[in-house]
mmCIF file of N, CA and C in Angstrom:
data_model
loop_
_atom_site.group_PDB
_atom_site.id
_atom_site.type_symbol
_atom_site.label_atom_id
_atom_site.label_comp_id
_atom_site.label_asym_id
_atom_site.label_seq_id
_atom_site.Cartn_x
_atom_site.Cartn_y
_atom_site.Cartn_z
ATOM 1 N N UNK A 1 11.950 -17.704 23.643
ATOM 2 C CA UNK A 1 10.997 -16.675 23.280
ATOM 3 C C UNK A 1 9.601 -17.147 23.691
ATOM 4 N N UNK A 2 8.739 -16.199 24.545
ATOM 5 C CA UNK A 2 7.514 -16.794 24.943
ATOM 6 C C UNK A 2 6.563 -16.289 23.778
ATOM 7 N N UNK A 3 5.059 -16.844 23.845
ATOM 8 C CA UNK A 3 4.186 -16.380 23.341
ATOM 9 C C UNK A 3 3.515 -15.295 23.041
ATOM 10 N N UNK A 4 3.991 -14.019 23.602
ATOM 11 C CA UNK A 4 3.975 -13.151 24.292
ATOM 12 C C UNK A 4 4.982 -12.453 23.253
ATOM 13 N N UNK A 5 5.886 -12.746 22.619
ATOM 14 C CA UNK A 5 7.017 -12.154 22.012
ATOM 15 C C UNK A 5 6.481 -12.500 21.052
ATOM 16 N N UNK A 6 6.216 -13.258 20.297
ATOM 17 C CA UNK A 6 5.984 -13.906 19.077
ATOM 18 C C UNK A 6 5.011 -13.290 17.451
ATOM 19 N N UNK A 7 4.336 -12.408 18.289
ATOM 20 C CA UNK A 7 3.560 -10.646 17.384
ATOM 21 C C UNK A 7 3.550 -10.098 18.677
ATOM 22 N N UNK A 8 4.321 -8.603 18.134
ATOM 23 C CA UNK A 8 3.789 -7.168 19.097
ATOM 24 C C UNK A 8 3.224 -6.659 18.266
ATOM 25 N N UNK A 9 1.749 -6.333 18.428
ATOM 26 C CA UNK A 9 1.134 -5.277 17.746
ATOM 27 C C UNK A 9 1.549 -3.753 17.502
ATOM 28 N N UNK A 10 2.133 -3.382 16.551
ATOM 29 C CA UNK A 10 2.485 -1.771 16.800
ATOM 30 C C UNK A 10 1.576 -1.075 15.168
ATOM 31 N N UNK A 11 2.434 0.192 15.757
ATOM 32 C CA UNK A 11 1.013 0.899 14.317
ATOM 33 C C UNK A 11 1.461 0.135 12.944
ATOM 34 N N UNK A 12 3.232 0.238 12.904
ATOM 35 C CA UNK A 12 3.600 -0.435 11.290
ATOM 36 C C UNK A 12 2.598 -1.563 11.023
ATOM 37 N N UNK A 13 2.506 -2.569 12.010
ATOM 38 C CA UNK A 13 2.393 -3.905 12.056
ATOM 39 C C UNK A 13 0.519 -3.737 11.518
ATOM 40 N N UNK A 14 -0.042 -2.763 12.259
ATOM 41 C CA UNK A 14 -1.307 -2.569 12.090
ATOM 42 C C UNK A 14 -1.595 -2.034 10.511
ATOM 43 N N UNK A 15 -0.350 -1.210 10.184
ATOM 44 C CA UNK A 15 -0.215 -0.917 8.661
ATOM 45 C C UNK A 15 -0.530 -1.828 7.684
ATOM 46 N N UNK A 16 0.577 -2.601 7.894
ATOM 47 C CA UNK A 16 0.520 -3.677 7.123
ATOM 48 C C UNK A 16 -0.353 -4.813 6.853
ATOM 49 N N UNK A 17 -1.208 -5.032 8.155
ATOM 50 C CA UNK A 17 -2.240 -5.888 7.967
ATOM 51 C C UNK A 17 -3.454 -4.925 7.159
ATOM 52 N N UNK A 18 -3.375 -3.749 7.227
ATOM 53 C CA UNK A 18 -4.700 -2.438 6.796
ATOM 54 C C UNK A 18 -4.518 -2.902 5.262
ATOM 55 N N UNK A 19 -2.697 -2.550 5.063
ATOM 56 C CA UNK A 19 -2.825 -2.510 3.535
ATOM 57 C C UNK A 19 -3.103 -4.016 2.902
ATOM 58 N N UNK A 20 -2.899 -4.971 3.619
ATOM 59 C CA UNK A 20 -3.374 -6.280 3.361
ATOM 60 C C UNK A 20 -4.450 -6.653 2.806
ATOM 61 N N UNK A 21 -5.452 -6.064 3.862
ATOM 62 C CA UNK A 21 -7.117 -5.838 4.105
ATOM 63 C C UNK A 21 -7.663 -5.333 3.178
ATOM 64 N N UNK A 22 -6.967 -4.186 3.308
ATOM 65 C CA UNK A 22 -8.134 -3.413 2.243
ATOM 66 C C UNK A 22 -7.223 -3.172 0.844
ATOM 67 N N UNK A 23 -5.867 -3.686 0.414
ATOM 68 C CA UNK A 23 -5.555 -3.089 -0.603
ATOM 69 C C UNK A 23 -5.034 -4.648 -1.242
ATOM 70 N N UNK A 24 -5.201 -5.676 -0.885
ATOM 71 C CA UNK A 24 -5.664 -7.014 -1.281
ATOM 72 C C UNK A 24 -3.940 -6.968 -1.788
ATOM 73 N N UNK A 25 -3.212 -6.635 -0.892
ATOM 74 C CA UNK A 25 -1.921 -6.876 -1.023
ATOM 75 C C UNK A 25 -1.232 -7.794 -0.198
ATOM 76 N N UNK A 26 -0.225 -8.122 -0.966
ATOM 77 C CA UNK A 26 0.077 -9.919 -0.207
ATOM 78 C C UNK A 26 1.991 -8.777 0.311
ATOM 79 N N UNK A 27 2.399 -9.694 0.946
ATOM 80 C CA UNK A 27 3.755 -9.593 1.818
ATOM 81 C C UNK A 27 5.102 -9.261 0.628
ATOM 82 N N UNK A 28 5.176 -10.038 -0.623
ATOM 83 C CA UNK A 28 5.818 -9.857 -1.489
ATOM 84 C C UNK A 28 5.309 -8.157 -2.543
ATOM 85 N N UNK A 29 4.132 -8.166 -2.492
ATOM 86 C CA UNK A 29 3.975 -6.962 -2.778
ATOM 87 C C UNK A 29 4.660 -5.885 -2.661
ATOM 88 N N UNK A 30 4.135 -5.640 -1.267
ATOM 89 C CA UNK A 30 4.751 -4.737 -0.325
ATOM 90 C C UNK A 30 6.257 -4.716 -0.072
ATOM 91 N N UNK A 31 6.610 -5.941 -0.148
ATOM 92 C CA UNK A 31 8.660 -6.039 -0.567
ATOM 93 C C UNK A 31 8.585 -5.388 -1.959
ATOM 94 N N UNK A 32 8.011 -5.625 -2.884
ATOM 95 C CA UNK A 32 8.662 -5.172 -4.185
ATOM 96 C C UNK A 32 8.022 -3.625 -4.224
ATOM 97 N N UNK A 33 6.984 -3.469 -3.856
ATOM 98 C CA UNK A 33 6.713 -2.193 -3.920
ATOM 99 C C UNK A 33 7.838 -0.886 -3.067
ATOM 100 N N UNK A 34 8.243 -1.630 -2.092
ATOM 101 C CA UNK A 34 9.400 -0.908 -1.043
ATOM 102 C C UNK A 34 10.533 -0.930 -1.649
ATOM 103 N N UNK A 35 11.013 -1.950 -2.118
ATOM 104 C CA UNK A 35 12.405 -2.038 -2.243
ATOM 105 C C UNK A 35 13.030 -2.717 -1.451
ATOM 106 N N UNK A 36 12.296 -4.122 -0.651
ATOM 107 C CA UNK A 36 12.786 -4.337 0.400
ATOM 108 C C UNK A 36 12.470 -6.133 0.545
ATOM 109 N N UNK A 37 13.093 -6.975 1.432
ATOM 110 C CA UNK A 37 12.685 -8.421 0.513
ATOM 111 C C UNK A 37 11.593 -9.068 1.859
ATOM 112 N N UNK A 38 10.593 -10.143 1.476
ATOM 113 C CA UNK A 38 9.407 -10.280 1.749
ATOM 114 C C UNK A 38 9.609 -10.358 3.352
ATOM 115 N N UNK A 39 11.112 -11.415 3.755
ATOM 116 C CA UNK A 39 10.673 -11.198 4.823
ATOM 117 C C UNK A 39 10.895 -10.545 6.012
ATOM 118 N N UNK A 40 11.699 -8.918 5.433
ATOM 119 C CA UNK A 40 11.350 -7.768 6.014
ATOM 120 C C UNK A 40 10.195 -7.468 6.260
ATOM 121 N N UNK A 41 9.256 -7.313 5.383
ATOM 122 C CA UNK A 41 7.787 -7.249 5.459
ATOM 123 C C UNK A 41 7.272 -7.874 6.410
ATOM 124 N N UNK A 42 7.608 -9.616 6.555
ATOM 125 C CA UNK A 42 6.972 -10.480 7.512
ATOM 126 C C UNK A 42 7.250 -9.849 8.798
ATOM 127 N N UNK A 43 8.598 -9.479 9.158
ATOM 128 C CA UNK A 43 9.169 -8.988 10.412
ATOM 129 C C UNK A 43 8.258 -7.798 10.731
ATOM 130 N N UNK A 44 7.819 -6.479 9.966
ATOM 131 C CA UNK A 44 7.352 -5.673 10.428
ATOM 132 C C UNK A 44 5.899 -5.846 10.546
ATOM 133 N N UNK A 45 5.171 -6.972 10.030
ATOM 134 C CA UNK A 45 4.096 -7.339 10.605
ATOM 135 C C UNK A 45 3.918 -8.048 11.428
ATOM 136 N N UNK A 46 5.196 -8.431 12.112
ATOM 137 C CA UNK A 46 4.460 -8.788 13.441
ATOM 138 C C UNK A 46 5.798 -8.391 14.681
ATOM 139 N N UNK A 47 6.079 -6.961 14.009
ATOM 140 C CA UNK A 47 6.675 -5.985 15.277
ATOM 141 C C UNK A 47 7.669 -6.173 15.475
ATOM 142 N N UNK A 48 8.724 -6.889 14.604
ATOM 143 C CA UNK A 48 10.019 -7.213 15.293
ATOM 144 C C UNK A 48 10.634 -6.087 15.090
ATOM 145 N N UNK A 49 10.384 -5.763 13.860
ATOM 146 C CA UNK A 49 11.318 -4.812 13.112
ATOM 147 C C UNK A 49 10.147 -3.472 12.830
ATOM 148 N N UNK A 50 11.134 -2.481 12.471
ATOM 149 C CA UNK A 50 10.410 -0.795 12.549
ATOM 150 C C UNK A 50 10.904 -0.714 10.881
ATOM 151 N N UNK A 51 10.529 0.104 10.045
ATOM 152 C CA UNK A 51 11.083 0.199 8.379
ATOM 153 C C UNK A 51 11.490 1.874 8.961
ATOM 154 N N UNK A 52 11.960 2.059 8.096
ATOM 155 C CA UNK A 52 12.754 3.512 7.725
ATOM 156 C C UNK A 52 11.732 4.366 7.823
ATOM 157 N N UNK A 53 11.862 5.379 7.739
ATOM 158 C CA UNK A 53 10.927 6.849 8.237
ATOM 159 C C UNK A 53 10.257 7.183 6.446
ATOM 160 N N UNK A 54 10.888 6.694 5.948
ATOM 161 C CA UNK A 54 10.702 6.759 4.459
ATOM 162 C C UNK A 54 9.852 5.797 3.993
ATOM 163 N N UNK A 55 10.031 4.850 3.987
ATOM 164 C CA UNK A 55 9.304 3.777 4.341
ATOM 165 C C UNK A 55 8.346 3.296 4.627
ATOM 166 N N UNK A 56 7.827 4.129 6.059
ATOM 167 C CA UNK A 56 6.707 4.272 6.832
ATOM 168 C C UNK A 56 5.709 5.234 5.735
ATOM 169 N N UNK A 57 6.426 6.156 5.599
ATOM 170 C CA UNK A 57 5.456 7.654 5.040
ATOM 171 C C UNK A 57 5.119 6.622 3.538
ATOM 172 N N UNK A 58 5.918 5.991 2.885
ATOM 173 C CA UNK A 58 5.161 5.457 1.369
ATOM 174 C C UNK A 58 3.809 4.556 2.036
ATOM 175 N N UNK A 59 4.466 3.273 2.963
ATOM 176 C CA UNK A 59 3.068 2.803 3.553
ATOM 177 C C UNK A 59 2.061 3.393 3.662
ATOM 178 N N UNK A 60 1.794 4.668 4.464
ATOM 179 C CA UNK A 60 1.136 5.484 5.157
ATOM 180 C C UNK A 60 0.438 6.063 3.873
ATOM 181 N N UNK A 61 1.437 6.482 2.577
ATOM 182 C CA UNK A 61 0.206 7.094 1.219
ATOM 183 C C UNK A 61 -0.226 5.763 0.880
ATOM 184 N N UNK A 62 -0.025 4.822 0.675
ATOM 185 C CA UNK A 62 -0.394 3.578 -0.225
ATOM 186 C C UNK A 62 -1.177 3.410 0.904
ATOM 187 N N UNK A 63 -1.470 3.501 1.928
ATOM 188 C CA UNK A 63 -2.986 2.976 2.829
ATOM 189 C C UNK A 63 -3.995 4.078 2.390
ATOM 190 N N UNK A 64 -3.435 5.266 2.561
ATOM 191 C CA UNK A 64 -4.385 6.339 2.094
ATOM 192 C C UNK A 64 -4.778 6.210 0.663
ATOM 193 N N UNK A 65 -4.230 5.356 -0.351
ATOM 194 C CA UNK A 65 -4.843 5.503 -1.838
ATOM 195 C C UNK A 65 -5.466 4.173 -2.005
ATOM 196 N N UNK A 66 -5.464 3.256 -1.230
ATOM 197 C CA UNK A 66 -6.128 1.934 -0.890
ATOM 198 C C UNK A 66 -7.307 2.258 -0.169
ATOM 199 N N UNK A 67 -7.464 2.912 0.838
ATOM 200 C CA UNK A 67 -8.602 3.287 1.282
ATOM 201 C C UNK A 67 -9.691 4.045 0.505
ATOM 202 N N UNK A 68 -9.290 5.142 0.010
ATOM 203 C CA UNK A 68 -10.128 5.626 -0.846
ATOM 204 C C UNK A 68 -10.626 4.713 -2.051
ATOM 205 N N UNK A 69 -9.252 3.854 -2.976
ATOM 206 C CA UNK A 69 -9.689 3.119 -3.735
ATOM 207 C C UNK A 69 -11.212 1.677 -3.051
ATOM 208 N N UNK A 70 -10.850 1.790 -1.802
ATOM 209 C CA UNK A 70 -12.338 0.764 -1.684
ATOM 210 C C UNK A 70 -13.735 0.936 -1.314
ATOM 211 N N UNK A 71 -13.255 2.549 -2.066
ATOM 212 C CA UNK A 71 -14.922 2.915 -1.696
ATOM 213 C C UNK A 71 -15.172 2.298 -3.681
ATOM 214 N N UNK A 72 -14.585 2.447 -4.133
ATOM 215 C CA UNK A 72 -15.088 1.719 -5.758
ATOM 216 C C UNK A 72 -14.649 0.497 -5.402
ATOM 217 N N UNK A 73 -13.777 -0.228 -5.579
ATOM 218 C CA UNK A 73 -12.822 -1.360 -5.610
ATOM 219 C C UNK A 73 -13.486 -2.400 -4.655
ATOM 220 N N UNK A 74 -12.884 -4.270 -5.046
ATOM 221 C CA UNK A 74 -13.066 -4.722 -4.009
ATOM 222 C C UNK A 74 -11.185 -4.903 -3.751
ATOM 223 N N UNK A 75 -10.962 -5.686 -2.757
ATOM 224 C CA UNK A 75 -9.455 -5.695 -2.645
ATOM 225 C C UNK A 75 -8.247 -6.190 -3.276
ATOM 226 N N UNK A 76 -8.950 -7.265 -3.982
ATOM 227 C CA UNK A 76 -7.838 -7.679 -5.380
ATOM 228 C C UNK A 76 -8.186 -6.854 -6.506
ATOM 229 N N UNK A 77 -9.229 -6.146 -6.592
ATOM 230 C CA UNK A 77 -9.273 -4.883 -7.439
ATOM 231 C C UNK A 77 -8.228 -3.873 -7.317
ATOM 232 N N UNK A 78 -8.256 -3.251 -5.963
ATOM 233 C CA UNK A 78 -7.569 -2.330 -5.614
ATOM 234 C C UNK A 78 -5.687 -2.763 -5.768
ATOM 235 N N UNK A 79 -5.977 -4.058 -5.925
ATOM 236 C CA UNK A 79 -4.062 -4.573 -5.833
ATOM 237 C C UNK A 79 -4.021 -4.251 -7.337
ATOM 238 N N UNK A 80 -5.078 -5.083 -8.041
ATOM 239 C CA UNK A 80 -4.827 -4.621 -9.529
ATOM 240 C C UNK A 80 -4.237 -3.244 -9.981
ATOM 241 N N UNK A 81 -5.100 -2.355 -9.397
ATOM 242 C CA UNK A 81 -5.221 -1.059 -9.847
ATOM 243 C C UNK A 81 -3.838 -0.110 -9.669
ATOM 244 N N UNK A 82 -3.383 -1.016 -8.221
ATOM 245 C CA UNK A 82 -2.121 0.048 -8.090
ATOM 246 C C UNK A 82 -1.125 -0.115 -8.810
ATOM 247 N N UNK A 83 -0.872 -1.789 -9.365
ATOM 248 C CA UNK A 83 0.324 -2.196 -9.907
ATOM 249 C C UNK A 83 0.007 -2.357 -11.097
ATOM 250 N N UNK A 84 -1.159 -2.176 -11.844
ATOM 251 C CA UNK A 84 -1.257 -1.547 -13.089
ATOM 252 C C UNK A 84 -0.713 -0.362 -14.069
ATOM 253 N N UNK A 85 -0.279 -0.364 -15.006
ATOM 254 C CA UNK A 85 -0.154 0.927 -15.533
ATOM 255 C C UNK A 85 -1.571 1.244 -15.938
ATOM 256 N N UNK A 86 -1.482 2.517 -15.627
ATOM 257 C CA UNK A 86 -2.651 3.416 -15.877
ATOM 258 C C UNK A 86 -2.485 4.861 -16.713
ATOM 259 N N UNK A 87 -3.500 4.640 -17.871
ATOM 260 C CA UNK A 87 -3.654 5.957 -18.811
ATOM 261 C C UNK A 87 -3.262 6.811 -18.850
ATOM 262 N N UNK A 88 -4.410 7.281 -17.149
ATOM 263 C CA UNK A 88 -3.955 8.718 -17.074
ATOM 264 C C UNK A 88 -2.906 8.998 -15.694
ATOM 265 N N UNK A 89 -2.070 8.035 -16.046
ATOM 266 C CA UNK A 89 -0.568 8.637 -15.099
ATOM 267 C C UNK A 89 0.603 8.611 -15.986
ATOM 268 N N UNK A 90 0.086 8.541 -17.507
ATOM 269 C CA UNK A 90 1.140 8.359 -18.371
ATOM 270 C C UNK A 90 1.670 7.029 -18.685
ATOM 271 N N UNK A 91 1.073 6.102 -18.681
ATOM 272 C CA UNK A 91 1.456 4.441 -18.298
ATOM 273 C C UNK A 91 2.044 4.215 -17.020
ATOM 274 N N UNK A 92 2.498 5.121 -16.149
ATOM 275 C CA UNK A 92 3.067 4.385 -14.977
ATOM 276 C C UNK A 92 2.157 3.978 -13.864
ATOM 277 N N UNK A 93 2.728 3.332 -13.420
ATOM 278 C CA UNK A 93 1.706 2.429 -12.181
ATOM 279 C C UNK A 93 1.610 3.328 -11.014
ATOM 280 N N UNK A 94 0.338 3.283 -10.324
ATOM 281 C CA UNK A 94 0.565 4.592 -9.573
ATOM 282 C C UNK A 94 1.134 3.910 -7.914
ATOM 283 N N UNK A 95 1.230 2.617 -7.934
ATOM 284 C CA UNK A 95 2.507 1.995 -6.640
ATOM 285 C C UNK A 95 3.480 3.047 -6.843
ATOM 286 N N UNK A 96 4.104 3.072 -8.207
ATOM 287 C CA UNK A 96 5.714 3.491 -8.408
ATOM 288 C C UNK A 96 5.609 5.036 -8.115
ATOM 289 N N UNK A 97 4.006 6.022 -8.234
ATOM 290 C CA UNK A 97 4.575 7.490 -8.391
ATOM 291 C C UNK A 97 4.102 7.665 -6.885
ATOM 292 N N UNK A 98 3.458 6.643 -5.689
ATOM 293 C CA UNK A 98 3.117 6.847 -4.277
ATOM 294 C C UNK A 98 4.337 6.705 -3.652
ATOM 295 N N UNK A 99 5.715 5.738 -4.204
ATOM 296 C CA UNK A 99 6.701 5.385 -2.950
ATOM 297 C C UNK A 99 7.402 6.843 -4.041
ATOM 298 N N UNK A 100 7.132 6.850 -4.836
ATOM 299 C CA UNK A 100 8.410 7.966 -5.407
ATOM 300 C C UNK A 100 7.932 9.230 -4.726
ATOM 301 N N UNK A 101 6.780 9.327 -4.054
ATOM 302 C CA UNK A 101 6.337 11.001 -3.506
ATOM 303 C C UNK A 101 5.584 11.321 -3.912
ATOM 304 N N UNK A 102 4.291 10.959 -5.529
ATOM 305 C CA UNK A 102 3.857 12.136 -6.133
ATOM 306 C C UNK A 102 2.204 11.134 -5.768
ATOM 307 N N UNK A 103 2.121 11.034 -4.664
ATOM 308 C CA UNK A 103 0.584 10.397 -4.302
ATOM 309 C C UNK A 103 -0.376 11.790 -4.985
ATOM 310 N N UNK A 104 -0.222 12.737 -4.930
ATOM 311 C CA UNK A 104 -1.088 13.550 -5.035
ATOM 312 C C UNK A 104 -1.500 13.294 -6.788
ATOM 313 N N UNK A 105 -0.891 12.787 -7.234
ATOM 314 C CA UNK A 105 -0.737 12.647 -8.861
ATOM 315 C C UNK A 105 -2.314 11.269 -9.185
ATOM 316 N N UNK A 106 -1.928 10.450 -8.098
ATOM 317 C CA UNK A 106 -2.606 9.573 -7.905
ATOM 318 C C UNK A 106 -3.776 9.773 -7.428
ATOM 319 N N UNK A 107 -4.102 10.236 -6.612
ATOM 320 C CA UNK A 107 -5.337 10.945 -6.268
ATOM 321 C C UNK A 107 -6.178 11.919 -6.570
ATOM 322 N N UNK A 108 -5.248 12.680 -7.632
ATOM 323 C CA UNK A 108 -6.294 13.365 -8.795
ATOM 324 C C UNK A 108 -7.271 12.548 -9.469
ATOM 325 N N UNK A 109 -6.606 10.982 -10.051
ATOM 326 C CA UNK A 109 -7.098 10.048 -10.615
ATOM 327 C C UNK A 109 -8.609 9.368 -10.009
ATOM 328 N N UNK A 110 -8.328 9.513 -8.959
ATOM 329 C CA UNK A 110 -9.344 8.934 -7.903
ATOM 330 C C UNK A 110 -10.583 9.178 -7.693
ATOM 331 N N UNK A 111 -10.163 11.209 -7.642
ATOM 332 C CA UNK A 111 -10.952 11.869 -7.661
ATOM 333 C C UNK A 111 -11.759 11.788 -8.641
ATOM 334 N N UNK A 112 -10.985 11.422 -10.006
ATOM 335 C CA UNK A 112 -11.970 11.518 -11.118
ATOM 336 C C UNK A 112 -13.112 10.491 -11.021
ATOM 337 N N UNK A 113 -12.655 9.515 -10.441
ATOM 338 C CA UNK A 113 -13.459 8.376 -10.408
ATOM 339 C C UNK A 113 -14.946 8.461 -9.268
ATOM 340 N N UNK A 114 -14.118 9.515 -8.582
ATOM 341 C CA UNK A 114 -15.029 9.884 -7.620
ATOM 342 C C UNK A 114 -16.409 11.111 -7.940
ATOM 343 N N UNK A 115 -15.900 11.315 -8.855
ATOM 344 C CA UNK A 115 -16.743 12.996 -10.059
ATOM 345 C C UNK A 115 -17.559 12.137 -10.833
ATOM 346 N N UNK A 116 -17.214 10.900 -10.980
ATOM 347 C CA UNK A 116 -17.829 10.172 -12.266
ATOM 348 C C UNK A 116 -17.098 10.742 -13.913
ATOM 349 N N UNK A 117 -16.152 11.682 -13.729
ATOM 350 C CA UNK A 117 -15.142 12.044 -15.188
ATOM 351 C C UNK A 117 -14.785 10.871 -15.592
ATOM 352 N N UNK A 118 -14.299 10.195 -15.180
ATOM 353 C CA UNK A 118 -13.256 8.836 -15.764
ATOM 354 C C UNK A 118 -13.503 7.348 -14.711
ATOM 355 N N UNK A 119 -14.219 6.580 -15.776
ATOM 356 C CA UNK A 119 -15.071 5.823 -15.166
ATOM 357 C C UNK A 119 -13.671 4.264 -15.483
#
């Protein structure tokens, strides 16, 4: 295997370093948050491997609720915040209601934060 093989940059791979970056999430995270073990994760950050179409789309909200979270947040804030239970999602952590589908649930929350309602 040359040097050359060793990271292919692709969008997952770019994913994963984003949600890294800005959502102060480490490799095991992102396994437990998926359902999937760390070093699947390692593989798709550096292109070996592609994740499920399902997969992709939870990444893809959890970058989108990481991003917004760092306009407040710094990035181990923002890790806090997701794998926290939170108030107003009913105690559940809003990681668990972004891979389950209901990001929008989560981003009401955001918004509030963004209104100044719920500080």
């Amino acid at each position: 295997m040359t040097a050359a093989n060793l990271h292919r940059e692709t969008a997952v791979s770019r994913l994963v370093g984003e949600l890294k970056a800005m959502g102060g999430l480490k490799g095991r995270d992102l396994a437990n948050m998926l359902g999937v073990s760390p070093p699947t994760v390692s593989r798709w950050s550096k292109g070996e491997a592609d994740p499920t179409i399902d997969k992709q789309t939870a990444m893809a909200q959890l970058r989108w609720v990481a991003a917004r979270l760092a306009d407040f947040y710094e990035p181990d804030e923002v890790r806090l915040w997701l794998q926290s239970p939170h108030p107003q999602l009913d105690g559940l952590r809003p990681y668990d209601l972004i891979v389950d589908g209901r990001t929008a649930k989560v981003l009401e929350v955001i918004e509030r934060l963004d209104s100044g309602v719920y500080l």
